[in-house]
Short mmCIF file of C-alpha atoms and ligand atoms in Angstrom, two decimals:
data_model
loop_
_atom_site.label_atom_id
_atom_site.label_comp_id
_atom_site.label_asym_id
_atom_site.label_seq_id
_atom_site.Cartn_x
_atom_site.Cartn_y
_atom_site.Cartn_z
CA MET W 1 75.00 127.71 83.85
CA ARG W 2 74.89 129.07 87.12
CA THR W 3 74.50 132.59 88.18
CA ASP W 4 75.28 133.35 92.05
CA VAL W 5 73.68 136.23 93.64
CA VAL W 6 76.45 138.09 95.55
CA ASP W 7 75.65 141.37 97.49
CA GLY W 8 72.71 141.61 95.01
CA PHE W 9 75.00 141.54 91.63
CA LEU W 10 74.28 138.69 89.38
CA LEU W 11 77.73 136.56 88.89
CA ASP W 12 77.48 134.21 86.15
CA ARG W 13 79.87 131.25 86.54
CA GLY W 14 81.83 132.13 84.16
CA PHE W 15 81.48 134.60 81.47
CA GLN W 16 79.60 133.77 78.43
CA VAL W 17 76.19 134.82 76.05
CA PHE W 18 73.73 133.33 74.55
CA LEU W 19 72.58 133.79 70.59
CA PRO W 20 68.99 133.79 69.84
CA ALA W 21 69.35 132.39 66.45
CA TYR W 22 70.51 128.98 67.95
CA PRO W 23 67.73 126.96 66.23
CA GLU W 24 66.87 124.52 69.15
CA ALA W 25 66.88 126.92 71.79
CA ARG W 26 64.22 128.42 69.95
CA ARG W 27 62.34 125.55 69.65
CA VAL W 28 62.36 125.04 73.25
CA LEU W 29 63.16 128.10 75.09
CA ASP W 30 60.26 130.68 76.04
CA TYR W 31 62.27 134.00 75.00
CA ASP W 32 59.70 136.31 76.20
CA GLU W 33 60.24 134.74 79.58
CA LEU W 34 63.66 135.48 79.67
CA ASN W 35 63.42 138.97 78.81
CA LEU W 36 66.51 138.33 76.71
CA ARG W 37 68.74 141.72 77.15
CA PRO W 38 70.50 142.40 73.47
CA ILE W 39 74.28 142.89 73.31
CA TYR W 40 75.64 145.65 70.68
CA ARG W 41 76.38 143.97 67.41
CA GLY W 42 79.75 144.74 67.03
CA VAL W 43 82.98 145.46 69.40
CA ASP W 44 85.28 147.78 70.52
CA VAL W 45 88.71 146.30 69.90
CA PHE W 46 91.60 147.85 72.03
CA VAL W 47 94.78 148.45 69.59
CA LYS W 48 97.76 150.80 70.08
CA ASP W 49 96.36 152.08 72.94
CA HIS W 50 92.82 153.28 71.70
CA PHE W 51 89.27 151.21 71.29
CA HIS W 52 88.39 151.05 68.00
CA ARG W 53 84.60 150.41 67.28
CA MET W 54 83.96 147.53 64.81
CA ALA W 55 80.20 148.28 64.12
CA ASP W 56 77.88 145.48 62.55
CA PRO W 57 77.22 148.08 59.01
CA LEU W 58 73.70 146.51 58.61
CA ALA W 59 72.75 146.63 62.51
CA HIS W 60 74.58 150.27 62.81
CA PRO W 61 74.94 151.74 59.47
CA LEU W 62 75.74 155.17 60.79
CA THR W 63 78.57 154.04 63.40
CA ALA W 64 79.77 151.59 60.90
CA MET W 65 80.09 154.82 58.18
CA LYS W 66 81.50 156.97 60.70
CA HIS W 67 84.37 154.39 60.98
CA PHE W 68 84.89 153.29 57.75
CA ARG W 69 88.25 155.05 57.41
CA ASP W 70 89.28 153.45 60.67
CA GLU W 71 92.84 152.02 59.32
CA ILE W 72 92.03 148.81 61.58
CA VAL W 73 89.97 146.85 59.17
CA THR W 74 91.21 147.22 55.73
CA LEU W 75 88.60 147.57 52.66
CA ARG W 76 89.73 143.94 51.51
CA ASP W 77 88.96 142.65 54.94
CA LYS W 78 85.56 144.34 54.68
CA TRP W 79 84.81 142.98 51.73
CA THR W 80 86.04 139.21 52.68
CA THR W 81 83.71 139.96 56.10
CA LEU W 82 80.68 140.67 53.41
CA LEU W 83 81.92 137.87 51.76
CA PHE W 84 81.75 135.41 54.70
CA ARG W 85 78.25 136.50 55.82
CA LYS W 86 76.80 135.34 52.34
CA GLU W 87 79.34 131.99 52.96
CA VAL W 88 77.04 131.20 56.14
CA PHE W 89 74.13 132.69 55.36
CA GLY W 90 71.22 130.81 56.47
CA LEU W 91 73.02 128.11 58.35
CA ARG W 92 71.54 126.30 60.78
CA GLU W 93 74.25 123.47 62.04
CA PRO W 94 77.85 123.16 61.92
CA PRO W 95 79.10 122.08 58.20
CA ARG W 96 79.90 118.38 58.74
CA ASP W 97 82.38 118.86 55.70
CA LEU W 98 84.33 121.42 57.70
CA GLY W 99 84.78 119.26 60.82
CA ASP W 100 88.15 118.48 60.86
CA THR W 101 89.36 122.00 59.36
CA GLU W 102 90.78 124.67 62.13
CA SER W 103 89.40 128.07 61.90
CA GLU W 104 92.58 129.40 61.77
CA ASN W 105 93.56 128.01 58.51
CA TYR W 106 90.26 128.31 57.52
CA LEU W 107 90.54 132.21 57.67
CA ARG W 108 93.69 132.50 56.22
CA GLU W 109 92.57 130.96 53.08
CA PHE W 110 89.20 132.61 53.03
CA GLY W 111 90.93 135.85 52.35
CA PHE W 112 91.64 137.32 55.82
CA SER W 113 94.19 139.22 56.79
CA GLU W 114 96.46 138.60 59.40
CA SER W 115 95.73 141.98 61.46
CA MET W 116 92.21 140.98 60.85
CA ILE W 117 92.44 137.76 62.75
CA ASP W 118 94.66 138.61 65.22
CA ARG W 119 92.92 141.87 66.40
CA PHE W 120 89.32 140.49 65.47
CA PHE W 121 88.80 136.62 65.21
CA ARG W 122 91.58 135.59 68.10
CA PRO W 123 90.14 137.66 70.72
CA PHE W 124 86.42 137.37 69.69
CA PHE W 125 86.04 133.65 68.88
CA GLY W 126 88.96 132.81 71.25
CA GLY W 127 87.09 134.27 73.94
CA ILE W 128 84.01 131.56 72.38
CA PHE W 129 86.37 128.84 71.71
CA LEU W 130 88.04 129.36 74.98
CA GLU W 131 91.66 128.90 72.93
CA LYS W 132 93.50 131.35 71.06
CA ASP W 133 95.35 129.34 68.52
CA LEU W 134 91.90 129.02 66.69
CA ARG W 135 92.29 125.54 66.39
CA THR W 136 88.76 124.70 66.80
CA SER W 137 86.95 123.30 63.60
CA ALA W 138 85.88 125.60 61.48
CA ALA W 139 82.60 124.25 61.28
CA MET W 140 81.97 125.96 64.43
CA LEU W 141 83.03 129.12 63.57
CA HIS W 142 80.81 128.83 60.47
CA PHE W 143 77.93 127.88 62.75
CA LEU W 144 78.87 130.63 65.29
CA PHE W 145 79.30 133.23 62.91
CA ALA W 146 76.07 132.55 61.39
CA MET W 147 74.37 132.59 64.34
CA PHE W 148 75.70 136.09 65.72
CA ASP W 149 74.79 137.25 62.14
CA ARG W 150 71.42 136.51 62.02
CA GLY W 151 70.09 136.85 65.86
CA GLY W 152 73.01 138.68 67.59
CA SER W 153 74.03 138.15 71.04
CA ALA W 154 72.09 138.71 74.44
CA LEU W 155 71.71 137.82 78.09
CA PRO W 156 68.43 136.72 80.10
CA ALA W 157 67.93 139.83 81.99
CA HIS W 158 68.57 138.13 85.77
CA GLY W 159 71.41 135.91 84.39
CA MET W 160 72.57 132.95 82.59
CA GLN W 161 71.21 130.50 84.95
CA SER W 162 67.69 131.81 83.85
CA ILE W 163 67.85 129.33 80.89
CA PRO W 164 68.18 125.73 83.18
CA ASN W 165 65.77 127.22 85.11
CA GLN W 166 62.92 127.47 82.61
CA LEU W 167 63.89 124.02 81.47
CA ALA W 168 63.72 122.89 85.28
CA VAL W 169 60.41 124.14 86.01
CA ALA W 170 58.45 122.68 83.17
CA LEU W 171 59.23 119.24 84.61
CA PRO W 172 56.66 117.43 86.54
CA PRO W 173 57.14 118.10 90.26
CA GLY W 174 59.65 115.73 91.76
CA SER W 175 61.19 114.61 88.57
CA LEU W 176 64.98 116.44 89.89
CA ARG W 177 66.73 115.31 92.57
CA LEU W 178 69.70 117.67 93.27
CA ASN W 179 73.02 117.57 94.96
CA ALA W 180 72.99 113.49 94.46
CA PRO W 181 76.40 112.68 92.82
CA VAL W 182 76.58 109.68 91.04
CA SER W 183 79.29 107.16 91.93
CA ALA W 184 78.16 104.22 89.12
CA VAL W 185 76.02 103.79 86.19
CA ARG W 186 75.22 100.60 84.61
CA ALA W 187 72.00 99.48 82.41
CA GLY W 188 69.16 99.64 84.77
CA GLU W 189 71.11 100.66 87.45
CA VAL W 190 72.42 104.26 88.94
CA THR W 191 74.52 104.22 92.56
CA LEU W 192 75.00 107.26 94.00
CA ASP W 193 78.23 108.35 96.13
CA SER W 194 75.95 107.88 99.21
CA GLY W 195 75.43 104.31 98.61
CA GLU W 196 71.75 104.30 97.57
CA VAL W 197 70.95 102.51 94.44
CA LEU W 198 68.12 103.76 92.23
CA HIS W 199 66.60 101.42 89.36
CA ALA W 200 65.18 102.53 86.26
CA ASN W 201 64.47 100.67 82.57
CA HIS W 202 66.28 103.56 81.02
CA VAL W 203 69.24 105.54 82.07
CA ILE W 204 70.58 108.98 80.45
CA ILE W 205 74.18 110.48 81.52
CA ALA W 206 74.09 113.79 81.22
CA VAL W 207 77.24 114.59 82.46
CA SER W 208 80.26 116.24 81.13
CA GLU W 209 82.75 114.03 78.87
CA GLU W 210 85.29 112.95 81.47
CA VAL W 211 83.01 112.25 84.48
CA ALA W 212 81.28 110.06 81.55
CA HIS W 213 84.11 108.47 81.29
CA ARG W 214 84.80 107.86 84.60
CA LEU W 215 81.21 106.34 85.12
CA LEU W 216 81.34 104.52 82.14
CA PRO W 217 84.41 102.61 81.91
CA GLN W 218 82.83 99.47 80.32
CA THR W 219 82.50 101.71 76.92
CA GLY W 220 86.62 101.43 76.68
CA ALA W 221 86.69 104.75 75.18
CA PRO W 222 90.13 106.62 75.34
CA ALA W 223 90.30 108.95 78.17
CA PRO W 224 89.07 112.85 77.02
CA LEU W 225 91.75 115.23 76.55
CA PRO W 226 92.07 117.85 78.97
CA ASN W 227 89.33 120.43 79.09
CA ARG W 228 89.37 124.17 78.12
CA SER W 229 89.30 126.50 81.27
CA THR W 230 88.35 130.32 81.50
CA THR W 231 88.35 132.81 84.62
CA SER W 232 86.21 135.34 85.19
CA LEU W 233 86.78 138.23 87.56
CA TYR W 234 83.76 140.29 88.64
CA PHE W 235 83.88 143.77 89.56
CA ALA W 236 81.47 146.37 91.24
CA THR W 237 81.33 150.48 90.42
CA ASP W 238 78.98 153.18 91.65
CA ASP W 239 80.39 155.11 88.85
CA LEU W 240 80.34 154.19 85.53
CA PRO W 241 79.46 156.64 82.34
CA PRO W 242 77.23 156.10 79.88
CA GLY W 243 77.97 154.02 76.67
CA ASP W 244 76.52 151.16 74.65
CA PRO W 245 76.27 147.21 76.01
CA ILE W 246 79.37 146.35 74.07
CA LEU W 247 82.01 143.97 74.05
CA HIS W 248 85.64 145.13 74.93
CA LEU W 249 88.14 143.19 73.11
CA ASP W 250 91.78 142.63 73.51
CA GLY W 251 93.18 143.29 69.87
CA ASP W 252 96.71 143.70 70.81
CA GLY W 253 97.08 140.23 72.06
CA ARG W 254 98.44 141.64 75.26
CA GLY W 255 96.23 139.99 77.60
CA PRO W 256 95.86 138.82 80.35
CA VAL W 257 92.28 139.99 80.06
CA ASN W 258 90.46 139.14 76.61
CA SER W 259 86.96 140.67 76.49
CA VAL W 260 85.73 143.38 79.28
CA THR W 261 81.62 143.29 79.50
CA PHE W 262 79.98 146.27 81.47
CA LEU W 263 77.23 143.71 82.46
CA SER W 264 74.67 146.40 84.00
CA ARG W 265 74.43 147.90 81.05
CA ILE W 266 73.21 145.03 79.20
CA SER W 267 70.44 144.44 81.93
CA PRO W 268 70.29 146.54 84.86
CA HIS W 269 69.45 143.77 86.88
CA TYR W 270 72.81 142.51 86.94
CA ALA W 271 73.39 144.77 89.71
CA PRO W 272 71.58 146.38 92.19
CA PRO W 273 70.18 149.95 91.77
CA GLY W 274 72.83 152.77 91.44
CA GLN W 275 75.89 149.97 91.03
CA HIS W 276 77.16 148.73 88.15
CA LEU W 277 78.98 144.64 87.08
CA ILE W 278 82.13 144.59 85.25
CA SER W 279 83.17 141.01 84.14
CA ALA W 280 86.77 140.63 83.07
CA ALA W 281 87.14 137.23 81.39
CA ILE W 282 90.73 135.36 80.38
CA ILE W 283 91.53 132.80 78.00
CA GLY W 284 92.72 129.96 80.45
CA SER W 285 92.81 129.61 84.39
CA PRO W 286 96.27 131.75 85.19
CA CYS W 287 97.76 130.50 88.59
CA SER W 288 98.70 134.09 90.15
CA THR W 289 98.56 135.61 93.56
CA GLU W 290 98.87 138.56 91.66
CA LEU W 291 96.00 137.82 89.13
CA GLU W 292 93.12 140.91 90.13
CA GLN W 293 96.67 143.29 89.95
CA VAL W 294 97.87 142.24 87.10
CA VAL W 295 94.17 142.61 85.60
CA ARG W 296 93.71 146.06 87.03
CA GLU W 297 96.95 147.28 85.45
CA GLN W 298 95.85 146.18 81.84
CA MET W 299 92.31 147.90 83.06
CA ARG W 300 93.96 151.28 83.62
CA ARG W 301 95.10 151.09 79.99
CA TRP W 302 92.08 150.40 78.93
CA PHE W 303 89.95 152.90 80.92
CA GLY W 304 92.10 155.14 82.68
CA GLU W 305 93.34 155.58 86.21
CA THR W 306 90.73 157.04 87.44
CA ILE W 307 87.85 155.14 86.75
CA VAL W 308 89.55 151.74 87.70
CA ALA W 309 90.77 153.30 90.94
CA LYS W 310 86.83 153.35 91.97
CA TRP W 311 86.35 149.34 90.77
CA ARG W 312 85.55 147.11 93.47
CA HIS W 313 86.64 143.50 93.02
CA LEU W 314 83.35 141.08 93.92
CA ARG W 315 84.48 137.48 92.77
CA THR W 316 87.04 135.52 90.73
CA TYR W 317 85.51 132.35 89.10
CA GLN W 318 88.39 129.85 87.57
CA ILE W 319 86.36 127.36 85.64
CA ARG W 320 88.76 124.99 84.84
CA HIS W 321 86.75 122.11 83.01
CA ALA W 322 84.85 124.66 80.73
CA GLN W 323 84.88 122.79 77.55
CA PRO W 324 85.79 119.66 76.02
CA GLU W 325 88.73 119.87 73.58
CA GLY W 326 88.03 116.82 71.61
CA ARG W 327 84.62 117.33 70.46
CA GLN W 328 86.14 121.14 69.35
CA LEU W 329 88.73 119.88 67.34
CA LYS W 330 86.35 116.82 64.86
CA LEU W 331 82.64 117.59 64.18
CA GLY W 332 83.64 115.84 60.56
CA ALA W 333 81.86 112.65 62.10
CA GLY W 334 78.83 114.33 63.07
CA PRO W 335 77.03 113.86 66.46
CA LEU W 336 77.93 110.93 68.96
CA ASP W 337 75.14 108.06 68.71
CA ALA W 338 72.97 108.58 72.07
CA VAL W 339 72.62 104.92 72.76
CA ILE W 340 75.61 103.44 74.62
CA GLU W 341 73.81 100.10 74.88
CA THR W 342 70.21 98.88 75.60
CA GLY W 343 68.75 100.96 78.31
CA LEU W 344 71.84 103.16 78.53
CA TYR W 345 72.29 106.63 76.73
CA ARG W 346 74.24 109.63 76.96
CA CYS W 347 73.95 113.56 75.88
CA GLY W 348 75.77 116.59 76.99
CA ASP W 349 77.64 119.13 74.71
CA TRP W 350 80.68 116.40 73.83
CA CYS W 351 78.47 114.45 72.06
CA GLU W 352 77.20 117.28 69.67
CA ASP W 353 78.96 120.09 69.54
CA VAL W 354 80.27 122.74 72.35
CA SER W 355 77.26 125.04 72.77
CA ILE W 356 74.20 126.06 74.66
CA ASN W 357 72.29 124.48 71.24
CA GLY W 358 74.67 121.68 70.77
CA ALA W 359 73.63 120.33 74.78
CA LEU W 360 70.43 121.21 74.15
CA LEU W 361 69.90 119.12 71.17
CA SER W 362 71.79 116.23 72.44
CA GLY W 363 69.21 116.18 75.14
CA ARG W 364 66.65 116.04 72.88
CA ARG W 365 67.86 113.09 70.85
CA ALA W 366 68.61 111.06 73.63
CA GLY W 367 65.03 112.00 74.54
CA ALA W 368 64.01 110.38 71.16
CA ALA W 369 66.27 107.57 71.70
CA VAL W 370 64.29 106.61 74.82
CA MET W 371 60.43 107.26 73.16
CA ARG W 372 61.53 105.14 70.23
CA ALA W 373 63.11 102.14 72.21
CA LEU W 374 59.80 102.52 74.79
CA GLY W 375 57.88 102.16 71.06
CA GLU W 376 55.93 105.67 71.87
CA PRO W 377 56.18 108.36 69.51
CA ILE W 378 58.98 111.04 69.13
CA PRO W 379 56.96 114.55 69.65
CA ASP W 380 58.13 116.90 67.24
C1 FAD B 401 82.71 129.56 81.35
C2 FAD B 401 81.68 129.57 79.97
C3 FAD B 401 81.29 130.19 79.23
C4 FAD B 401 80.83 129.22 77.91
N1 FAD B 401 80.06 130.20 76.78
C5 FAD B 401 78.95 130.08 76.26
C6 FAD B 401 78.69 130.75 75.42
O1 FAD B 401 78.80 132.17 75.04
N2 FAD B 401 77.69 130.17 74.28
C7 FAD B 401 77.40 128.99 74.34
O2 FAD B 401 76.64 128.57 73.26
N3 FAD B 401 77.84 127.97 75.24
C8 FAD B 401 78.71 128.49 75.95
N4 FAD B 401 79.47 127.75 76.72
C9 FAD B 401 79.00 126.26 76.74
C10 FAD B 401 77.82 125.65 76.91
O3 FAD B 401 77.72 126.30 78.46
C11 FAD B 401 78.00 124.43 77.50
O4 FAD B 401 78.10 123.61 76.22
C12 FAD B 401 76.73 123.81 78.00
O5 FAD B 401 76.06 124.16 79.16
C13 FAD B 401 76.55 122.11 78.23
O6 FAD B 401 75.66 121.67 78.87
P1 FAD B 401 75.60 120.17 79.23
O7 FAD B 401 74.46 119.67 79.68
O8 FAD B 401 76.07 119.47 78.20
O9 FAD B 401 76.53 120.19 80.51
P2 FAD B 401 76.50 120.53 81.85
O10 FAD B 401 75.43 121.87 82.00
O11 FAD B 401 78.08 120.87 82.28
O12 FAD B 401 75.55 119.50 82.84
C14 FAD B 401 76.75 118.29 83.16
C15 FAD B 401 76.01 118.20 84.90
O13 FAD B 401 76.54 116.97 85.19
C16 FAD B 401 76.58 117.47 86.84
N5 FAD B 401 77.16 116.23 87.21
C17 FAD B 401 79.05 115.98 86.86
N6 FAD B 401 79.37 115.26 87.59
C18 FAD B 401 78.02 114.21 88.43
C19 FAD B 401 77.79 113.21 89.05
N7 FAD B 401 79.11 112.27 89.12
N8 FAD B 401 76.66 112.89 89.40
C20 FAD B 401 75.67 113.89 89.25
N9 FAD B 401 75.36 114.96 88.34
C21 FAD B 401 77.11 115.27 87.87
C22 FAD B 401 76.88 118.66 86.76
O14 FAD B 401 76.80 119.17 87.96
C23 FAD B 401 76.34 119.46 85.85
O15 FAD B 401 74.83 120.07 85.98
C24 FAD B 401 80.00 128.04 77.41
C25 FAD B 401 80.72 127.23 79.18
C26 FAD B 401 81.37 127.73 79.92
C27 FAD B 401 81.85 126.92 80.93
#
C-alpha cells in the first residue's frame, strides 16, 4: 500500500479502496486521522453503449427508484440481491464452511442470473479479486459483500499509504529500518542482503508468500501458485464535468479497462488545485507497447472523444505480484498458524485472507504468539 507523489498528484500503487467496516481495521486505525472520503454506494455499469446507474437503494433510495425500471437488472435479480444482503448480514469474517466453494458457482446457485453475474459481479468482484472467472472462494465474496453493505468503501484523503504510515508512526522511534532487504532467516537470526546479521529471540516474517517461501526453504512448503496481477493507468485533466465519486465498471466485459474512477472527486487532495486525477484499472498485466492507445480507445467509447482528448497520461503501474492465488481459493482450513517453529513466526495476507483486514489481523495473531512465548499478557 504505497502512494507516489507525481507532479502534485497522489498515485496509489495499483487502484485500491478501503472498506471502513473491516473489523480489525476499526480496532487499530484512527479513521478521523485518515480523513476517510466515502465512495458512492453504487456503480455506473457500461453496457450496450451506455452507463447504467446501479444505486444502493438503502443509501440512495431516490436514485434507485429513478432507475428502477432500467432493464439492466431484472426484478428477480433485485430481489435476489436483497436476499443476499440478508444472507451476509452481521458477518464479521469469511465463513469457513464456504471456504472451498467458488464464487461464480455460489452466485449461480444462489439464484443470480447470468447477466447479473456478468454485468455486475464479474467486473466488481473481479476487480477486487483480480480475476474475472470468479473462482475465488465464496467465503471472500460473502465477507467483502458484508463489508460493503455495512460501511461502503472509501479512500483516505491523502492516499492509501496513509494507512501503513499511521501504523508506523505509532511505533517507538527507531523501530523501523527501511530499505534493508533480507536474504536469509532462521530462528534467532536474520541476514540482510548487505551481509549484516541481526540477532533476535523472536523473528516475525511479514513478507509476501513467495518471498517467505524463498527465505524459509526449511519449512518444505510447496511452491506458491503464481500471483494475481493488475495494471493501473493514471491520467490528469483540468476539465472534468461535475459528477458523483463513483466507480465506472465494464459491464460488457470488452476491456481491457475493468473500472475507471475519478479519484479527485473522492478526495480533491489526489490532484493539485484545478486538476483532476483519473484511474483506469486493468485486471492482469498485459504486455503491450500500445496499451495507452487501446485504453484511450475504450475511454472514448465510454466518455466521448472531446473529454478523453484532454486526458494527459501520468504513469502506468504494473503490479505483477498483487495478490497470492492460493489463499484466495481455499479459506476453509482457517488461518495458517503464526508459529513456524520456536522463535520464528509469520504473518501477511496469505496467512489469513487477502485484504487489508486480513493482513492486519494476521499481524495481530503473530504479535500475540510472541507475547505468549514471552509469557506476557496479550492486550485486547
Ligand atoms: C493493487 C492492489 C489492490 C488491492 N486492493 C485492495 C482493496 O481494494 N481492498 C483491500 O482490502 N485489499 C486490497 N489489496 C490487498 C491488500 O493491499 C493486501 O492484502 C495487504 O496490503 C497485504 O499486506 P501484507 O502486510 O500481507 O503484505 P505487504 O504489504 O506486501 O508487505 C510485505 C512487505 O515485505 C517487504 N519485503 C519483501 N521482500 C522482502 C525482503 N526480502 N526483505 C525485507 N522485506 C521484504 C515488502 O517490501 C513489503 O513491504 C490490494 C492489493 C494490491 C496489490
